[in-house]
């Protein structure tokens, strides 16, 4: 028997995920077919959300730092924009912003999505470098206001932000406006992508207490040994960070 070792290298840290391949753990169970199908669908949706949030989290960590912008771009009350029209307006805004950044010698990188408020108002969230002034952004967004939602947190603690951007329903509080098979967010082509590798390990199991390789240590509170809700099989994950302690 073998298992899969997934390695994600990002921002000097190495995340190790060990898991078994295979179908959902309950695929062979009998019973109410409709109930079983609904249960599988919920697990698939939960798994897909988790994977999408983790991917965005790593993109944020690799490309943005504390103090960078998390902005909301809203439309004036007199502008009635459709989802397709809003996407077009964002592309026009980014085109103007790209020209301005080139003129000012600023490297433009971004991640954005389209959201709908509880009142049904379309708006956008966008992550941008702090080198771009709020005054510049306010002048280039000509359809409403630029809201300074927050600055990105220190220590690259961006997982909550990633979940917020991935989930337009905000944990079911609002209607889910995400269109299936369409991207949940869009980003610039110049973003640094975390390095992901897969390796098949020919062993029946892994150690519940892994040892860090030379030069690294396991990040505190990052080790998890559990059962994957999606597959029904055991999995393990932990993060390796450089060991900066000098050994005498």
Coordinates of C-alpha atoms in Angstrom, one line a residue:
X1 CA 0.0 0.0 0.0
X2 CA 1.2 3.5 -0.8
X3 CA 0.2 7.1 0.1
X4 CA 0.7 10.5 -1.5
X5 CA 2.9 13.2 -0.1
X6 CA 2.1 16.7 -1.3
X7 CA 4.6 19.5 -0.7
X8 CA 3.7 23.2 -1.0
X9 CA 6.6 25.6 -0.9
X10 CA 5.6 29.2 -0.2
X11 CA 7.3 32.2 1.5
X12 CA 10.1 30.1 2.9
X13 CA 7.8 27.6 4.5
X14 CA 7.1 24.1 3.4
X15 CA 3.7 22.5 4.0
X16 CA 3.6 18.7 4.0
X17 CA 0.3 16.9 3.4
X18 CA 0.1 13.1 3.5
X19 CA -3.0 11.3 2.3
X20 CA -4.3 8.2 0.6
X21 CA -5.9 8.4 -2.8
X22 CA -9.3 6.9 -3.6
X23 CA -13.0 7.6 -3.7
X24 CA -15.2 9.0 -1.0
X25 CA -15.1 6.9 2.1
X26 CA -18.9 6.2 2.0
X27 CA -19.1 5.3 -1.7
X28 CA -19.9 1.7 -1.0
X29 CA -22.5 2.3 1.7
X30 CA -26.1 1.3 1.0
X31 CA -29.2 3.0 2.1
X32 CA -31.3 5.9 1.0
X33 CA -29.8 6.8 -2.4
X34 CA -31.0 10.4 -2.3
X35 CA -29.8 11.0 1.2
X36 CA -26.4 9.4 0.3
X37 CA -26.1 11.6 -2.8
X38 CA -26.8 14.8 -0.8
X39 CA -24.3 13.8 1.8
X40 CA -21.6 13.2 -0.9
X41 CA -22.5 16.5 -2.6
X42 CA -22.1 18.4 0.6
X43 CA -18.7 16.8 1.2
X44 CA -17.6 17.6 -2.3
X45 CA -18.7 21.3 -1.9
X46 CA -16.9 21.5 1.4
X47 CA -13.7 20.0 0.0
X48 CA -13.8 22.3 -3.1
X49 CA -14.2 25.3 -0.9
X50 CA -11.4 24.3 1.4
X51 CA -9.0 23.7 -1.6
X52 CA -10.0 27.0 -3.2
X53 CA -9.5 29.0 0.0
X54 CA -6.1 27.3 0.6
X55 CA -5.0 28.1 -3.0
X56 CA -6.0 31.8 -2.6
X57 CA -4.4 31.9 0.9
X58 CA -1.0 30.8 -0.6
X59 CA -1.3 33.3 -3.5
X60 CA -1.9 36.1 -1.0
X61 CA 1.0 35.1 1.2
X62 CA 3.4 34.8 -1.8
X63 CA 2.5 38.1 -3.3
X64 CA 1.3 40.6 -0.7
X65 CA 2.5 41.9 2.7
X66 CA 1.2 43.7 5.7
X67 CA -0.2 47.1 4.9
X68 CA -1.3 46.3 1.3
X69 CA -4.7 47.4 0.3
X70 CA -8.0 45.4 0.7
X71 CA -10.5 47.7 -1.0
X72 CA -14.1 47.7 -2.0
X73 CA -15.1 49.4 -5.2
X74 CA -18.8 50.4 -5.2
X75 CA -21.1 52.0 -7.7
X76 CA -23.2 55.2 -7.4
X77 CA -26.9 54.7 -6.7
X78 CA -27.7 56.0 -10.2
X79 CA -25.7 53.3 -11.9
X80 CA -27.6 50.0 -12.4
X81 CA -24.9 47.6 -13.4
X82 CA -25.3 43.9 -14.4
X83 CA -22.7 41.2 -13.4
X84 CA -21.3 41.1 -17.0
X85 CA -21.3 44.9 -17.1
X86 CA -19.5 45.1 -13.8
X87 CA -16.8 42.7 -15.0
X88 CA -16.3 44.9 -18.1
X89 CA -16.0 48.0 -15.8
X90 CA -13.3 46.3 -13.7
X91 CA -11.3 45.4 -16.8
X92 CA -11.5 49.1 -17.9
X93 CA -10.4 50.2 -14.4
X94 CA -7.5 47.9 -14.4
X95 CA -6.5 49.1 -17.8
X96 CA -6.3 52.6 -16.5
X97 CA -4.5 51.5 -13.4
X98 CA -2.0 49.5 -15.4
X99 CA -1.1 52.6 -17.4
X100 CA -0.8 54.8 -14.3
X101 CA 1.4 52.3 -12.5
X102 CA 3.7 52.0 -15.5
X103 CA 4.0 55.7 -15.6
X104 CA 4.8 55.9 -11.8
X105 CA 7.2 52.9 -11.9
X106 CA 5.0 50.7 -9.7
X107 CA 4.7 47.0 -10.3
X108 CA 1.0 46.3 -10.5
X109 CA -0.3 43.0 -9.1
X110 CA -3.9 42.3 -8.0
X111 CA -6.5 39.8 -6.9
X112 CA -10.2 40.8 -7.3
X113 CA -13.7 39.4 -7.2
X114 CA -17.3 40.6 -7.7
X115 CA -19.7 40.4 -4.7
X116 CA -23.3 41.3 -4.0
X117 CA -24.4 43.0 -0.8
X118 CA -27.4 42.1 1.3
X119 CA -29.3 44.9 -0.5
X120 CA -28.4 43.4 -3.9
X121 CA -25.8 45.9 -4.8
X122 CA -22.9 44.7 -6.9
X123 CA -19.4 45.7 -5.8
X124 CA -15.9 44.5 -6.1
X125 CA -13.2 43.5 -3.6
X126 CA -9.6 44.0 -4.7
X127 CA -6.1 43.4 -3.2
X128 CA -3.5 45.9 -4.3
X129 CA 0.1 46.9 -3.3
X130 CA 0.3 49.7 -0.8
X131 CA 2.6 51.6 -3.1
X132 CA -0.5 52.8 -5.0
X133 CA -2.0 55.7 -3.3
X134 CA -5.7 55.8 -2.3
X135 CA -6.0 59.1 -4.0
X136 CA -4.8 57.6 -7.3
X137 CA -7.3 54.7 -7.0
X138 CA -10.1 57.1 -6.1
X139 CA -9.4 59.1 -9.3
X140 CA -9.3 56.1 -11.5
X141 CA -12.5 54.5 -10.3
X142 CA -15.0 56.8 -11.8
X143 CA -18.3 55.0 -11.1
X144 CA -18.6 55.3 -7.3
X145 CA -16.5 55.2 -4.1
X146 CA -13.3 53.4 -3.1
X147 CA -13.6 52.0 0.4
X148 CA -10.6 51.2 2.5
X149 CA -11.9 48.0 4.0
X150 CA -8.7 47.1 5.8
X151 CA -5.0 46.8 5.5
X152 CA -3.5 43.3 5.2
X153 CA -2.6 41.8 8.5
X154 CA 1.0 41.2 9.8
X155 CA 2.6 37.8 9.8
X156 CA 0.7 37.0 6.5
X157 CA -2.3 35.8 8.4
X158 CA -4.5 35.9 5.3
X159 CA -6.6 32.7 5.6
X160 CA -9.7 34.5 6.9
X161 CA -9.5 37.0 4.1
X162 CA -9.1 34.1 1.6
X163 CA -12.3 32.5 2.9
X164 CA -14.1 35.8 2.8
X165 CA -13.2 36.4 -0.9
X166 CA -14.0 32.8 -1.9
X167 CA -17.4 32.6 -0.2
X168 CA -19.8 35.2 -1.7
X169 CA -22.6 34.0 0.5
X170 CA -20.6 34.8 3.7
X171 CA -21.4 31.5 5.4
X172 CA -24.9 31.3 4.0
X173 CA -26.0 34.8 5.2
X174 CA -26.4 36.0 1.6
X175 CA -27.5 34.3 -1.6
X176 CA -24.6 32.4 -3.3
X177 CA -23.9 34.5 -6.4
X178 CA -21.0 32.3 -7.6
X179 CA -21.6 30.8 -11.0
X180 CA -20.5 27.2 -11.2
X181 CA -17.5 26.5 -13.5
X182 CA -16.5 30.2 -13.3
X183 CA -13.5 31.5 -11.4
X184 CA -14.3 32.7 -7.9
X185 CA -11.7 35.5 -8.3
X186 CA -9.3 36.9 -10.9
X187 CA -5.7 37.9 -10.6
X188 CA -2.8 39.4 -12.5
X189 CA -0.6 37.1 -14.6
X190 CA 2.6 38.3 -12.8
X191 CA 1.8 36.7 -9.4
X192 CA 4.3 34.4 -7.9
X193 CA 2.8 30.9 -7.7
X194 CA 3.7 28.5 -4.8
X195 CA 5.6 25.4 -5.9
X196 CA 3.5 22.2 -5.5
X197 CA 5.0 18.7 -5.8
X198 CA 3.6 15.3 -5.4
X199 CA 5.4 12.1 -4.5
X200 CA 4.1 8.5 -4.1
X201 CA 5.5 7.0 -0.9
X202 CA 5.6 3.2 -0.9
X203 CA 4.7 2.6 2.7
X204 CA 1.6 1.5 4.5
X205 CA 1.5 4.4 6.9
X206 CA 3.4 7.4 8.2
X207 CA 4.6 8.3 11.6
X208 CA 2.2 10.2 13.8
X209 CA 5.1 12.3 15.1
X210 CA 7.2 13.3 12.0
X211 CA 10.7 14.5 12.3
X212 CA 11.8 17.7 10.5
X213 CA 14.7 17.5 8.1
X214 CA 18.0 19.1 8.9
X215 CA 17.8 22.9 8.9
X216 CA 14.0 23.0 9.6
X217 CA 11.6 22.5 12.5
X218 CA 7.9 21.9 12.6
X219 CA 5.9 25.1 13.1
X220 CA 4.2 25.1 16.4
X221 CA 0.5 24.0 16.4
X222 CA 0.7 23.1 12.7
X223 CA 0.7 19.3 13.0
X224 CA -2.6 17.6 12.4
X225 CA -3.4 13.9 12.3
X226 CA -7.0 13.3 11.4
X227 CA -9.6 11.7 9.1
X228 CA -10.3 13.5 5.8
X229 CA -14.1 14.3 5.6
X230 CA -13.9 14.0 1.8
X231 CA -12.2 10.6 1.4
X232 CA -12.9 9.0 4.8
X233 CA -9.2 8.1 5.0
X234 CA -6.5 9.3 7.4
X235 CA -4.4 12.3 6.5
X236 CA -1.6 14.3 8.1
X237 CA -0.4 17.9 7.6
X238 CA 2.3 20.1 9.1
X239 CA 4.4 23.1 8.2
X240 CA 8.2 23.2 8.2
X241 CA 10.0 26.5 8.9
X242 CA 13.7 27.3 8.9
X243 CA 15.4 26.5 12.1
X244 CA 17.2 29.8 12.9
X245 CA 18.4 28.7 16.3
X246 CA 22.2 28.3 16.3
X247 CA 23.3 25.0 17.7
X248 CA 26.4 25.0 19.8

